[in-house]
Structure formats: structure tokens, C-alpha cells
XYZ file of C-alpha atoms in Angstrom:
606
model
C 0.000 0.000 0.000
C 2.796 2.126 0.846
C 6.588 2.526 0.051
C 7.716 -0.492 3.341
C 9.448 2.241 5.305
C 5.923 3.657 5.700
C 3.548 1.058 5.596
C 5.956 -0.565 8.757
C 5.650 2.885 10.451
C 1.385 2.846 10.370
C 2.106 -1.117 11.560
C 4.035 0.142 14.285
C 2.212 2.519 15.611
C -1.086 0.037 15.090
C 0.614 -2.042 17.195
C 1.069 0.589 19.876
C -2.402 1.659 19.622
C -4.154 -1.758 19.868
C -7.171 -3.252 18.296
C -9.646 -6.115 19.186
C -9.955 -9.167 17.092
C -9.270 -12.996 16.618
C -6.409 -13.574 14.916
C -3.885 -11.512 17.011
C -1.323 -10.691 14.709
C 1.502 -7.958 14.077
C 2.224 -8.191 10.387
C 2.665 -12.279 11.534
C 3.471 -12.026 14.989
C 1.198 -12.066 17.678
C 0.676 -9.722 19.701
C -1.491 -10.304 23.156
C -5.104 -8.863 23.214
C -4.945 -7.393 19.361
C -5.898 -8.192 15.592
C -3.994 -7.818 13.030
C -2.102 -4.792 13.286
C -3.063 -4.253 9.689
C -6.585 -4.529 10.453
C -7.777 -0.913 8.821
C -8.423 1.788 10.945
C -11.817 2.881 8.933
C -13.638 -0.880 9.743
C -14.908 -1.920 12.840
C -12.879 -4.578 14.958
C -14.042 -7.688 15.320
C -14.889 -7.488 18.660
C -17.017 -4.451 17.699
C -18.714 -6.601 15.246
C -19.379 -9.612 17.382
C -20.688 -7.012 19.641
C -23.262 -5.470 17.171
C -24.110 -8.498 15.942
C -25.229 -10.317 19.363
C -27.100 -6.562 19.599
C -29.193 -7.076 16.788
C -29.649 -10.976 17.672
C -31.726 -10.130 20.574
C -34.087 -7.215 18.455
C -35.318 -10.284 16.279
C -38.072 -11.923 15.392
C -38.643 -15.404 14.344
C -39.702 -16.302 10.616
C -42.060 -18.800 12.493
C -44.303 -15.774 13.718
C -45.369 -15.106 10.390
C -46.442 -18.581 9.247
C -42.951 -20.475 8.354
C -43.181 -24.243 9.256
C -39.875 -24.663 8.376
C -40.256 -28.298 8.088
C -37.648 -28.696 5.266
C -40.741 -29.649 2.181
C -43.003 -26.545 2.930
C -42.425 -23.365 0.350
C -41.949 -20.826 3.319
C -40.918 -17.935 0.760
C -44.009 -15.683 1.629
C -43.677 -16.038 5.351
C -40.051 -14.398 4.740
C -41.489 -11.614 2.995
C -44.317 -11.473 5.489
C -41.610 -11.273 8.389
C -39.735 -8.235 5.897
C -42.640 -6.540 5.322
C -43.609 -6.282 9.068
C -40.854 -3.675 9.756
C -39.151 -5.687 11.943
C -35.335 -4.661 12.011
C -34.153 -8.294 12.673
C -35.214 -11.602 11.494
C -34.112 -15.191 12.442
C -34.927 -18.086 11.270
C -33.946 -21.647 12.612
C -35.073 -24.497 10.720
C -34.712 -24.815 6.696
C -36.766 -22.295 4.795
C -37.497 -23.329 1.219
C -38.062 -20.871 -1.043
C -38.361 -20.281 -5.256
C -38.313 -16.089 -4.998
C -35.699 -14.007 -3.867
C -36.389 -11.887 -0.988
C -36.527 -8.361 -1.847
C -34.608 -5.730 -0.046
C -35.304 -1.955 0.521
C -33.914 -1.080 3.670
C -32.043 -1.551 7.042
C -32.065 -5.045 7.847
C -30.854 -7.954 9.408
C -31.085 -11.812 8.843
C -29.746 -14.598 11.439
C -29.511 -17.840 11.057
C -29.590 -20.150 14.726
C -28.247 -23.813 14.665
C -26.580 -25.883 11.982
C -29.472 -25.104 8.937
C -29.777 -25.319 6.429
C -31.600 -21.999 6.627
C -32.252 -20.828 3.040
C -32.922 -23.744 0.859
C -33.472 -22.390 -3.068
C -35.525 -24.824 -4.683
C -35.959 -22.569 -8.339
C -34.108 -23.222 -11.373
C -32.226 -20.707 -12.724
C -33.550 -18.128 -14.463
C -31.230 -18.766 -17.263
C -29.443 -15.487 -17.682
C -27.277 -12.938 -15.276
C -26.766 -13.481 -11.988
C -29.573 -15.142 -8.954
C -29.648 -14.089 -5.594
C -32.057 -15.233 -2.809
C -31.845 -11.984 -1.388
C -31.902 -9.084 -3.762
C -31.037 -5.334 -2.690
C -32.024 -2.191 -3.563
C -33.526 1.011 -2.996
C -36.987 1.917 -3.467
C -35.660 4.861 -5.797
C -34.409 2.116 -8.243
C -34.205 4.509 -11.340
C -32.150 6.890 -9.130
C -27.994 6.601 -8.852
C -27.562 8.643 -5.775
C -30.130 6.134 -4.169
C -28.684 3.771 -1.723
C -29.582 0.812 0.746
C -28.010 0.940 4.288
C -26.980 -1.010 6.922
C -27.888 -4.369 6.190
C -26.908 -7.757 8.263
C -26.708 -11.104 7.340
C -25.049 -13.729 10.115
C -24.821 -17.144 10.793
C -27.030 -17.571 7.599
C -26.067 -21.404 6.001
C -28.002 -21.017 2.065
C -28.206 -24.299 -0.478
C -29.019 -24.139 -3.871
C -30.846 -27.427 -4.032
C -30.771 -27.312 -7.945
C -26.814 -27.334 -9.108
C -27.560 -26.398 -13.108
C -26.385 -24.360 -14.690
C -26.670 -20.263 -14.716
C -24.404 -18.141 -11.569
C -26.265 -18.009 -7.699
C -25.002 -15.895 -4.965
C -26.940 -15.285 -1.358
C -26.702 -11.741 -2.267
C -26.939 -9.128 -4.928
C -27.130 -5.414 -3.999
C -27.147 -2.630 -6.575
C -26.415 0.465 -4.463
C -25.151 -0.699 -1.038
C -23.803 1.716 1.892
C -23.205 -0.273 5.300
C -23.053 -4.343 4.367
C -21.664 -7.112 7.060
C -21.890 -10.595 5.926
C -20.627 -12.993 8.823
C -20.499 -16.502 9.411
C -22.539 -17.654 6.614
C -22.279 -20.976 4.779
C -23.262 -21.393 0.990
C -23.723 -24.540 -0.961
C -23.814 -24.562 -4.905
C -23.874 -21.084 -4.738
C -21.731 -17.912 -4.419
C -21.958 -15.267 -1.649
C -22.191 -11.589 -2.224
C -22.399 -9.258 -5.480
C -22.707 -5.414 -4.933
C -22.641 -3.439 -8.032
C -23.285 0.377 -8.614
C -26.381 1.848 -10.564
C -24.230 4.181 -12.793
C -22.743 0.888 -13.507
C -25.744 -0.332 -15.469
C -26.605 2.773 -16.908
C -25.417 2.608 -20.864
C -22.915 5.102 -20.799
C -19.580 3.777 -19.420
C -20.541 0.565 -21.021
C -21.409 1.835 -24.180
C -18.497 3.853 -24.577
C -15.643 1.287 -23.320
C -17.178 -1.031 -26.044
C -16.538 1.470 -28.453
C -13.073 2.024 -27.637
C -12.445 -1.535 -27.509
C -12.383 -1.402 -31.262
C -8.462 -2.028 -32.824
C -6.695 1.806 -33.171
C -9.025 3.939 -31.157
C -7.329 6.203 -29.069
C -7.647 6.537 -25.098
C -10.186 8.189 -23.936
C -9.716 12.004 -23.032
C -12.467 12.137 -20.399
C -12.828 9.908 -18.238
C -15.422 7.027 -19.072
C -16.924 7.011 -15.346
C -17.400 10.491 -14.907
C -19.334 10.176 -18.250
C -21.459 8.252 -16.535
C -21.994 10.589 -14.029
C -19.334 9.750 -11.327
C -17.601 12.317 -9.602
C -14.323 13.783 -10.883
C -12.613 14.850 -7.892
C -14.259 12.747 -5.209
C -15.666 9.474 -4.006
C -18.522 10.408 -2.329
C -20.679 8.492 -4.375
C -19.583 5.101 -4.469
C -20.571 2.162 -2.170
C -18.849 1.801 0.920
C -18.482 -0.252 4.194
C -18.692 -3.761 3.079
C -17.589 -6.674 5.495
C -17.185 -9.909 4.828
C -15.707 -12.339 6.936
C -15.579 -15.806 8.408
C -17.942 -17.271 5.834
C -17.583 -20.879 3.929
C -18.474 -20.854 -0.059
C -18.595 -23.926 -1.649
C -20.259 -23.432 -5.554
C -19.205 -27.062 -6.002
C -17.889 -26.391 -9.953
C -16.037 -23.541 -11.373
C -16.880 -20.637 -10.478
C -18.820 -18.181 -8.449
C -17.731 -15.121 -6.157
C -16.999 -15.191 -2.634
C -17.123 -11.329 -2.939
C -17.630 -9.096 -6.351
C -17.746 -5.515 -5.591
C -17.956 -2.646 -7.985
C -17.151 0.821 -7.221
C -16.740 0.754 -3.688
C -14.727 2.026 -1.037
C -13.920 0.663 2.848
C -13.907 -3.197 1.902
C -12.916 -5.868 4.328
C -12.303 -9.304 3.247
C -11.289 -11.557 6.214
C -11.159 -15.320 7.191
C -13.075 -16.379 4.491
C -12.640 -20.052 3.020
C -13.944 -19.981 -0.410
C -13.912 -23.879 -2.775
C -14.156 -22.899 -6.941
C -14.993 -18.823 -5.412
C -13.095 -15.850 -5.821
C -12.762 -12.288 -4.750
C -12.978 -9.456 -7.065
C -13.109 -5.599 -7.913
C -13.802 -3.519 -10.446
C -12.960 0.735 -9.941
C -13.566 1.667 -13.735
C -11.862 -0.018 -16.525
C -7.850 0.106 -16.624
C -7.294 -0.331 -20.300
C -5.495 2.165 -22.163
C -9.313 2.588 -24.574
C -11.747 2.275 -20.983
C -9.902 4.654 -19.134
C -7.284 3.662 -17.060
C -4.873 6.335 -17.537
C -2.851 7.419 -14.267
C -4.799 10.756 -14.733
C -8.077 9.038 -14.499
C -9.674 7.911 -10.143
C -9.599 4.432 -8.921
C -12.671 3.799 -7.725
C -12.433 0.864 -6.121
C -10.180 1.709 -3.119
C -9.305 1.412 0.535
C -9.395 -2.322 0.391
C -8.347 -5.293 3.051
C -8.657 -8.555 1.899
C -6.738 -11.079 4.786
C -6.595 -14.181 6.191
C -8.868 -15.695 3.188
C -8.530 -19.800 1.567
C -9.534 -19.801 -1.638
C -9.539 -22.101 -4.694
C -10.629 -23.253 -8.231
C -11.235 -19.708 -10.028
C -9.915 -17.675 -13.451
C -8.149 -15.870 -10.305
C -8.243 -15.857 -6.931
C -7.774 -12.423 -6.177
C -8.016 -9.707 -8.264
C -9.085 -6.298 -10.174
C -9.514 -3.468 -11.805
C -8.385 0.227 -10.841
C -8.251 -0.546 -7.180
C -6.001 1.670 -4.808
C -4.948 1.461 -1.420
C -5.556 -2.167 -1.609
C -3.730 -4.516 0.560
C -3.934 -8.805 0.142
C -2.342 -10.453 3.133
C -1.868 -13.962 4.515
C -4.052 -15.627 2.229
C -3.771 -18.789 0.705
C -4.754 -19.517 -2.751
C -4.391 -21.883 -4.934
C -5.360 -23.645 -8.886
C -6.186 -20.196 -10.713
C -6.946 -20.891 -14.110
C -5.090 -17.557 -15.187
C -3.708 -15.546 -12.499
C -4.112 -15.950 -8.829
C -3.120 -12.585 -6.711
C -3.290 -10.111 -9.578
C -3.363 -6.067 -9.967
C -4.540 -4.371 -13.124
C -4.462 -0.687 -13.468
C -3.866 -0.627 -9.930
C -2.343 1.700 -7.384
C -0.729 1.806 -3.882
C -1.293 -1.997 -3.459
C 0.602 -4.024 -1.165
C 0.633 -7.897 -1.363
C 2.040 -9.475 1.349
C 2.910 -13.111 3.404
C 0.690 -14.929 0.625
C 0.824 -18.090 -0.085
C 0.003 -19.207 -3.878
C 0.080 -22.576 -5.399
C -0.902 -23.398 -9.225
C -1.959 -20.820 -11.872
C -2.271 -21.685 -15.341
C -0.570 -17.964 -15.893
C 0.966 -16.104 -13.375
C 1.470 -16.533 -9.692
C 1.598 -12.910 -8.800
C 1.062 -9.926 -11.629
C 0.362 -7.143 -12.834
C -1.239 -5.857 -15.902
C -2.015 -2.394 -17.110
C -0.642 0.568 -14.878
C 0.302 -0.742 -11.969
C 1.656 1.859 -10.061
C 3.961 1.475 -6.564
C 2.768 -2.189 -6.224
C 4.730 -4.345 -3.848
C 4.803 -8.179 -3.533
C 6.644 -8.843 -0.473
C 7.180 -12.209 1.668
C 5.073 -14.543 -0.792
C 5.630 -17.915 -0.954
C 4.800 -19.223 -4.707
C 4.652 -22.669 -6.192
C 4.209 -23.624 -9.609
C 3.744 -27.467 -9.885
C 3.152 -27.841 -13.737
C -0.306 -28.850 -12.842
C -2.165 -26.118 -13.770
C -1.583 -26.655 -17.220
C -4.692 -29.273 -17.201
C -6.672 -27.270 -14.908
C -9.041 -26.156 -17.220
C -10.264 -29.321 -18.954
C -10.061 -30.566 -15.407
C -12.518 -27.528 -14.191
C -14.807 -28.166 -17.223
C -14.104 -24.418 -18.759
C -11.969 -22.814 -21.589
C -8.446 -22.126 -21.113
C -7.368 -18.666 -20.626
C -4.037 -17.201 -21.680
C -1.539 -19.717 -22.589
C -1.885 -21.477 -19.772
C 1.643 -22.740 -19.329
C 2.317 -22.779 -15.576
C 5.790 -21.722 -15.608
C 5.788 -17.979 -14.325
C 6.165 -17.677 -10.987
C 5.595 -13.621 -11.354
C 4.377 -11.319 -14.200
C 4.710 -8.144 -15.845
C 1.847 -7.325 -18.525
C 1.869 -3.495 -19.514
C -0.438 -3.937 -22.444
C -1.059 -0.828 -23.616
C 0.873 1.333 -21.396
C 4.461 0.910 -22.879
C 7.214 4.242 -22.265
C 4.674 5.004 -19.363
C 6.488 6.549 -16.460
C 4.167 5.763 -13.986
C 4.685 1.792 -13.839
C 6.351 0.918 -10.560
C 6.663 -2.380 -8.834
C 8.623 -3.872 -6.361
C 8.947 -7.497 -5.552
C 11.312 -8.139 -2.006
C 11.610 -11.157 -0.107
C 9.571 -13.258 -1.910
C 10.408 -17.693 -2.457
C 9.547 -19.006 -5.699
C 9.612 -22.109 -6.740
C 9.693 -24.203 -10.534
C 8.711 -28.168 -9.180
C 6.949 -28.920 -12.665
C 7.822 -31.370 -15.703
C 9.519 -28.403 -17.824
C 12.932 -27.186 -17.099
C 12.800 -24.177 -15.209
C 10.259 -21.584 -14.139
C 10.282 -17.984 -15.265
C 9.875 -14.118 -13.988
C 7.737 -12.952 -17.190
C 8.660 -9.088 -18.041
C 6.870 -6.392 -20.064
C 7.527 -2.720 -20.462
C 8.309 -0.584 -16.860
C 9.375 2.304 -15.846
C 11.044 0.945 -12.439
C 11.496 -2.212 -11.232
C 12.850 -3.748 -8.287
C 13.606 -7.389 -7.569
C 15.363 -8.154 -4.019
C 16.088 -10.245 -1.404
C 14.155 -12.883 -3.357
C 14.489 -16.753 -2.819
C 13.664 -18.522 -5.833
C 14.585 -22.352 -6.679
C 14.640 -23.295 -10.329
C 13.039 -20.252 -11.236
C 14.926 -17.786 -13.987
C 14.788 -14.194 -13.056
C 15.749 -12.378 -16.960
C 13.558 -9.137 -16.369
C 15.099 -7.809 -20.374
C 12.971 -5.773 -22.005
C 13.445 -3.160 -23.905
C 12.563 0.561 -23.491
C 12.329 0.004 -19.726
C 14.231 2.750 -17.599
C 15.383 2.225 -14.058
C 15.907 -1.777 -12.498
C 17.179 -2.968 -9.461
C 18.397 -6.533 -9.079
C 19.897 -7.266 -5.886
C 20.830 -9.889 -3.452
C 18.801 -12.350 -3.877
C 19.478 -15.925 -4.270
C 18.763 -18.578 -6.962
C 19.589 -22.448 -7.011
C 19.372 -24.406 -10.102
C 19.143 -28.600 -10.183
C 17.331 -28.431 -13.380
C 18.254 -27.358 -16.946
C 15.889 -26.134 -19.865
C 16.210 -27.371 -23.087
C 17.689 -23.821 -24.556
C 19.728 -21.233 -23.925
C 18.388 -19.306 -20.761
C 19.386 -16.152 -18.280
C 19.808 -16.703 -15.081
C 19.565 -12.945 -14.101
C 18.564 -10.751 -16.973
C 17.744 -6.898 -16.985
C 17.627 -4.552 -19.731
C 17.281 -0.742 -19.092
C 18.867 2.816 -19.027
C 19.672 2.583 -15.546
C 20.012 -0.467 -13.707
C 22.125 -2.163 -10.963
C 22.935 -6.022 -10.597
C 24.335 -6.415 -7.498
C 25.127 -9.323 -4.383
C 23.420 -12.011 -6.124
C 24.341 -15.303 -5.469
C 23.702 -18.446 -8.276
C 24.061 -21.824 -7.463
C 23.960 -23.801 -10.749
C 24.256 -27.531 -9.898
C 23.481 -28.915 -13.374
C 25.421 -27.830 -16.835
C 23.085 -25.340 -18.320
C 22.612 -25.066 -22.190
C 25.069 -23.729 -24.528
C 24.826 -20.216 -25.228
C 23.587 -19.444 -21.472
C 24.296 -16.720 -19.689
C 24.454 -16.070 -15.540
C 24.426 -12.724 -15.824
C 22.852 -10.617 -19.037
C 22.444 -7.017 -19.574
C 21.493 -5.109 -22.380
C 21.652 -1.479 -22.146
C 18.561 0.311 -23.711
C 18.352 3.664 -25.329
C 17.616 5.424 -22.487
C 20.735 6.867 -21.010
C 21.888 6.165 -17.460
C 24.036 4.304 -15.720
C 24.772 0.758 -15.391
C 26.338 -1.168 -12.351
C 27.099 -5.205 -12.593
C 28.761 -5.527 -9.148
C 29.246 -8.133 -6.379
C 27.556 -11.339 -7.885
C 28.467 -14.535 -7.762
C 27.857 -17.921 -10.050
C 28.878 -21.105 -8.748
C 28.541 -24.988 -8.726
C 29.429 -28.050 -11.082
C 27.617 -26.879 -13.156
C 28.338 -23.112 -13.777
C 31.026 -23.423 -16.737
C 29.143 -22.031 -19.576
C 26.986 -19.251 -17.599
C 29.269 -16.369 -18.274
C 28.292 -12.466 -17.739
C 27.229 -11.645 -21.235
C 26.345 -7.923 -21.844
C 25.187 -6.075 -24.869
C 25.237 -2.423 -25.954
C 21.738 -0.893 -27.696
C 22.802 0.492 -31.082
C 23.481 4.085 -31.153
C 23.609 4.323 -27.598
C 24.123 7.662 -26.430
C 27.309 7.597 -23.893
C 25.838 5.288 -21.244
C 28.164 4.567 -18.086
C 29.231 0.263 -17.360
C 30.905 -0.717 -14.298
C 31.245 -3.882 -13.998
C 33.823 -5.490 -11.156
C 34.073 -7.986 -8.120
C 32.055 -10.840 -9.946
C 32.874 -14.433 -8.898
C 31.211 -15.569 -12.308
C 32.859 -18.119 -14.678
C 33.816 -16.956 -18.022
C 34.402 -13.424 -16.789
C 37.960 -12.877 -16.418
C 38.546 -9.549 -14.946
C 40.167 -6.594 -17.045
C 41.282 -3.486 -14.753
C 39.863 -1.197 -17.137
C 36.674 -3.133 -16.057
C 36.368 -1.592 -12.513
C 36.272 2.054 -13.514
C 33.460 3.324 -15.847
C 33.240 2.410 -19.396
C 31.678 4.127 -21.854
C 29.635 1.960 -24.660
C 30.315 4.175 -27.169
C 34.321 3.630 -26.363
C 35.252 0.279 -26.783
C 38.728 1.090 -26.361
C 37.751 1.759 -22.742
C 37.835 -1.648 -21.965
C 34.833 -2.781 -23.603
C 36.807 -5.274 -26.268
C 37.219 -9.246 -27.074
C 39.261 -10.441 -24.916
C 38.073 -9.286 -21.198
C 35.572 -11.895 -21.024
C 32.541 -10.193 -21.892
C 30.628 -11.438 -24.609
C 28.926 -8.765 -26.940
C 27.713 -11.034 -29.923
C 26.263 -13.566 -28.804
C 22.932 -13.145 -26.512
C 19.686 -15.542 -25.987
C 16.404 -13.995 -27.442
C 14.981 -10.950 -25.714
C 11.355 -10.117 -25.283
C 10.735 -7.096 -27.468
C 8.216 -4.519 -27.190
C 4.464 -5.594 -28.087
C 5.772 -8.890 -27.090
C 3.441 -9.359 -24.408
């Protein structure tokens, strides 16, 4: 969410504060009588929710007053709406309640569920189209944008769809939703919660990022969501306060949501287990044509989603123009594309994760991510991801290889300068049938990759046009070998430093491979290859290989103090060398390799 220096200073002083909750953590270590001490200081604790919600318990009414048998083969739909209709702020229900009708929604409300359940049992077939909810929400100003529902309560509610079929089911939709705690609940062949926005379905945004969808149209110069009537300089009018936490989804086949929220702001996702669900957001659209320029709001925003299991989705967690997001402690796993994934994102921080199986990426971003950090993840790629989809009865998406560990997709948004991520601390690890795993690149303006762990997993970050990287210390062990050439440690930029890595290569690697490659892109800077080291039995042919862009424009080289075979060390080499001067100490000879390199990802690549 914030640069680390920062984001550990709020933690701190979190910490020193206090807060009320289950899990009593400090960023992973506990700490006596407190939550998390990233638990966000605009949500109610835990213990303040417990306590509301045992304060609304006692206001209710039972569903049984109002005619509900709730014998498990009686249609007790109407008595619902008969208990809803009475006024009553609270209703509770303790026996299964069929129904074929959602319940309809226009106000302050709360629903409890008492015992095991079932307590919603949806006997209906799907409508066939869109998305079914057994509790639908939204104000009695329907036609109206500025028009929302508020405060509503649902706890300890366990919902079946009795029907599998086909056709999406969720507990609850909401259009318009201010003031939403979903606790406890248990779903069956069903999602849990959708909450969209009415400006959403109005045809204007729509309408117009269709249109510039079409190939060669330019990015818009307004702002698609303030076309349709969204604020420009605020966020006054979006949803806001939605909790969800300590539920159980199981949809049973790929896939439904856990949570899908849309233009919203104050979200907490916690201690959720979700089986073939996902969580999701969408803050406008962050494609170059739909708007996501930097100079264009997030409006999805101020977002915790923690201490969540979830499985079987296109991805696990994810979305669109979200900022001040933070993902922590989750563990995810068998994403069909991408499982912890940022697009057109800012300020997001993604954190002690841990991510098994994606048939694309592990962790990514796509669009323009901006200051993004991945920090302390633990990522696995098996290789069996690859079959996931035939396995999950859907289409692939992507190329579903399962090799990158982490991913880079600008798409659209190449030379921007406002692309920044930062991955630090994080263990990766290759364990599939093909050779190694890979850190996928696209176009950035600054990269950093440090203090990373990763185990048969290639960080080359090379591509071209990018201007600042940073790789540094981190460590890599090879026991595996690809089929071709590969780089070990790759960047390619104006500016960039390679320093204190360490390579372990315990296998011969391909000829033509390099431990350390640089090219130098047309962006001047500086360049510093310092302080690495490549060992093992098999290290022979992974030399330092570097290459000059053509025409480059007086860029400074240092290279010196590399333990890395094939290098032999010039003393020219430890002062700065200028590309553009080969006599410098750039020449055949030194042990640097300028002809030969393995292929690069070029621009549009991606």
C-alpha cells in the first residue's frame, strides 16, 4: 500500500495503539489482546462486530411468527417476505426455509440464522441469464444513482441451492449498497455476495468502453466514469463499508464469487474459506481505450482482503483500478489464469501470501500498476495447472503454461512513467515437468527485484525501453536445466544495478547461457554489474554476457568484483566504461561477450 518504510511505520504505531480481534497478529506475529495490526483503521474490529451483531440478535423476530413451518418440504418464501414486510429490524430463522423467490430488499435489515441449517434452501431453477440471488437489494428509488440501501446484516445464515444447473447463484446481490456485514454464513452450490453500482448499469460507461475496444481507437480524453456521471474529484458516491468475513463458499464447480464488488470504497475481506470462489473488484476499466490512464480515479479503493482460503477460479484475487488495496496472509491456490493479480492498480501491497498453481501467473500485474509491492510470498508452480481447465470443465485462458512464478503485462501502457513495482523477499519455486520456471517481463518504468528466494526459477527481467531496475541480493539455485539457452539474471534498461546475487547452478546449463545478461537500452543512465556470484558443477558455460543498444548515447558500465565463470577480470573493467568507447575496456578479450545473446522479449511482445 505504501513505500515499506511507511507502511511498517502505520504497523508500528497500530501495534502501539491496539485493536480487538481474533487472529492476534503484528504483520505475523502475535501480539497479546490485538488483531492484526493491519486490520484498517476505517472498519470496525471484530470485537465491535461480534458485539453489534449479538445486539441485533436479541431485536429479532422469528420467521415462524409469520407462518414459516420450516419443516424442510413446505415453500416458506411468503412467510419471509411477510416477516420483511412487518418492519421488523431483525429476522431469524432456525429451521430450513425453502423458497423459489428471492427476498426483496429496501432497507435496514438484518437476517440470522440459529443452529446448523440449512436456513435458506433455493428450490428454483435458474432463471437462465445474469446473476440469482435469494436476497436481492435495492432502494426503493431504483431509477435513481444517488439512491442507496443501508446497513444491512446477514449472520450465521447457512443457504443451499438445491438445484446445481447451470446459470451463476449468490446469497446476495445489492445494486447500491452503503453499510453491508456478511458474517459466518455458509453457501452450498452457490456464491456469496455481489454489490454493483447503478451508474454501472446505466449505458454510458458501457457503451463507450465497447466502443473504444475497437483495434486503433485512441484513449479516452475524459474519463469514461465520470461520463457516466461519477464524480471527478471525489468518491462520495460510491458504495462503501462492506464486510465480509468468516464465511464458507462452496459453488461445487467452477466458479462463483466469494465477494464481487464494484465501485466501492472501505472493503474488508477476512477469514473467508472460499472452494471454486473468488474475490474481485472492479474501480472503472484500466485499459489504455476504458480509461485507465494514471490521470483518471480508482474507484475501487481502501481495500483489506486477509486471512482468506480460496480455490478453483480464473483468479483468486483480483481487479480493476483498485487503490490502497492490501492482500495479506491468504492462501490460494489452482487459478486458471492468475491468482493474486493487480490491473491498473495503485498503492497496493501484497504481502505473506501463499500461492500454489496458476495456469498464468502466480503474482502480476497488468495495465498501470503503479507502486505495487509483492513482499514475503511464498509461490509454487507445480506444472499442474496446465490441465486445470479441462479438469474444471471451462476454456483455457491465456496460454496457460504454468511456468511464471511472477508477471509483468503493460499492455497498452508501454514508455509510461508511472509503472512501478517492487517485488522483495519473496520464495519461488519451478517443481513442474519443464525445465525451469520464469519471472515474465513487459515494459516498466522501475522495477525492483530483491532479497528474493527462488529455486529453479529464472529471473531475466530484459525488455526493452524500460528505464530504471534494481536486481539485488537475492538468491537462486538451479538442479534443473531447460532445453535452450536461458538467463539466469537478466535486466535490460537505461539505468540499472545487478548487485550481491548469489547463483548456485548444480546442473550444466545449455550452450549459449548466460548467468548474468544485460542489455543497455536507449535510455541513457548508468549501469552497475557488481558483487555477484555464479557457482557450482555446473556453472562453466553461464558467463556475464552484456550487450550495448545500437546508437547508444554515452551510457556509463561498471562492472567489477564478480565471482562468475567466463568473466575474467580486465582493470579497465572496474572504472566506468563508456559503450560508445570500446577502447575503454569494452573489447574481445576481457571476457565479456557482446555477440552472442539468448532472445529478448521485445516490445508488443506481451
Amino acid at each position: 500500500m505504501f513505500p515499506t518504510s511507511r507502511r511498517r511505520a502505520l504497523q508500528i504505531a497500530a501495534c502501539a495503539v491496539g485493536g480487538s480481534g481474533l487472529i492476534g497478529a503484528c504483520h505475523g506475529k502475535a501480539v497479546a489482546g490485538s488483531g492484526p495490526a493491519d486490520w484498517p483503521s476505517w472498519s470496525a474490529s471484530r470485537a465491535q462486530i461480534l458485539t453489534r451483531s449479538a445486539s441485533l440478535r436479541q431485536g429479532a423476530v422469528n420467521v415462524r411468527q409469520f407462518g414459516a413451518r420450516l419443516d424442510g418440504s413446505s415453500d416458506d418464501g411468503e412467510a419471509l417476505r411477510r416477516a420483511y414486510e412487518s418492519g421488523a429490524p431483525a429476522v431469524v430463522i432456525d429451521g430450513p426455509l425453502r423458497l423459489s423467490q428471492p427476498l426483496r430488499i429496501d432497507r435496514p435489515f438484518a437476517l440470522f440464522g440459529e443452529g446448523q441449517g440449512p436456513h435458506l434452501v433455493w428450490t428454483a431453477a435458474h432463471p437462465g441469464s445474469g446473476v440469482s440471488a435469494l436476497l436481492s437489494v435495492e432502494a426503493p428509488q431504483a431509477a435513481d444513482p444517488a439512491a442507496f440501501v443501508r446497513d444491512l446484516w446477514i449472520d450465521g445464515i447457512h443457504a443451499v441451492r438445491e438445484r446445481t444447473g447451470t446459470g451463476l447463484m449468490v446469497l446476495l446481490q445489492a445494486i447500491n449498497l452503503r453499510g453491508l456485514t456478511v458474517r459466518g454464513c455458509t453457501t452450498r452450490n452457490m456464491g456469496l455476495a455481489v454489490v454493483k453500482h447503478r451508474r454501472m448499469l446505466t449505458g454510458d460507461y458501457l457503451r463507450l468502453a465497447a466502443a473504444r475496444q475497437a483495434k486503433g481507437s485512441a484513449a479516452p480524453t475524459v474519463d469514461p466514469a465520470v461520463l457516466a456521471g461519477f464524480s471527478a474529484t471525489g468518491f462520495d458516491d460510491l458504495n462503501e463499508d462492506l464486510s465480509v468475513i468468516d464465511n464458507d463458499v462452496d459453488n461445487g464447480v467452477y466458479q462463483a464469487p466469494l465477494l464481487r464488488f464494484e465501485m466501492a470504497r472501505r472493503v474488508v475481506v477476512a477469514g473467508n474459506r472460499g472452494r471454486f470462489a473468488n474475490v474481485s473488484w472492479w474501480g472503472g476499466g484500466a485499459k489504455a481505450t476504458q480509461g485507465g490512464e494514471a490521470r483518471f480515479l480508482r474507484r475501487a479503493r481502501d481495500i483489506y482482503i486477509a486471512d482468506n482460503t480460496l480455490s478453483g477460479a480464473n483468479g483468486n484475487i483480483y481487479g480493476n483500478n483498485g487503490q490502497n488495496v492490501i492482500v495479506a496472509r491468504n492462501a490460494v491456490a489452482d487459478a486458471i489464469d492468475t491468482a493474486i493479480d493487480f490491473e491498473g492498480c495503485f498503492d497496493c501491497h501484497a504481502y505473506d501470501n501463499t500461492v500454489k498453481n496458476a495456469g498464468n501467473f502466480g503474482l502480476s500485474t497488468f495495465y498501470l500498476a503503479r507502486n505495487v509491492v509483492f513482499e514475503r510470498n511464498v509461490v509454487e508452480q507445480d506444472g499442474s495447472a496446465v490441465d486445470m481447465a479441462r479438469r474444471f470443465a471451462t476454456r483455457q485462458i491465456g496460454g496457460g503454461r504454468s511456468i511464471a512464478l511472477v508477471a509483468l503485462r503493460s499492455a497498452g501502457f508501454a514508455k509510461s512513467p508511472d509503472i512501478s513495482v517492487r517485488f522483495i523477499g519473496n520464495h519461488l519455486t519451478y517443481s513442474g515437468p519443464d525445465g525451469i520456471g520464469v519471472c515474465l517481463p513487459s515494459y516498466y518504468d522501475s522495477l525492483e527485484f530483491t532479497d528474493n528466494v527462488l529455486h529453479n526459477v529464472a529471473c531475466d527481467w530484459r525488455y526493452l525501453l524500460t528505464r530504471s531496475v534494481v536486481i539485488r541480493n537475492n538468491r537462486l539455485t538451479f538442479d534443473r536445466a531447460p532445453s535452450s539457452p536461458v538467463t539466469l539474471i537478466g535486466g535490460a534498461a537505461g539505468s540499472g544495478t545487478i548487485s550481491g546475487n548469489q547463483v548456485q547452478v548444480q546442473v550444466p546449463m545449455p550452450a549459449g547461457s548466460a548467468g548474468i545478461g544485460y542489455e543497455v537500452a536507449s535510455i541513457p543512465g548508468a549501469v552497475r554489474i557488481a558483487d555477484n556470484t555464479v557457482k557450482g558443477s555446473g556453472a562453466g558455460s553461464v558467463p556475464i554476457v552484456l550487450k550495448p543498444w545500437r546508437g547508444l548515447p554515452r551510457a556509463a558500465l561498471q562492472v567489477s568484483n564478480n565471482a562468475v565463470p567466463g568473466l575474467t577480470m580486465d582493470p579497465t573493467l572496474d572504472a566506468v566504461a563508456r559503450l560508445d568507447r570500446p577502447a575503454a575496456g569494452i573489447k574481445r578479450g576481457a571476457g565479456l561477450t557482446l555477440p552472442t545473446y539468448p532472445p529478448r522479449v521485445r516490445p508488443g511482445a506481451e
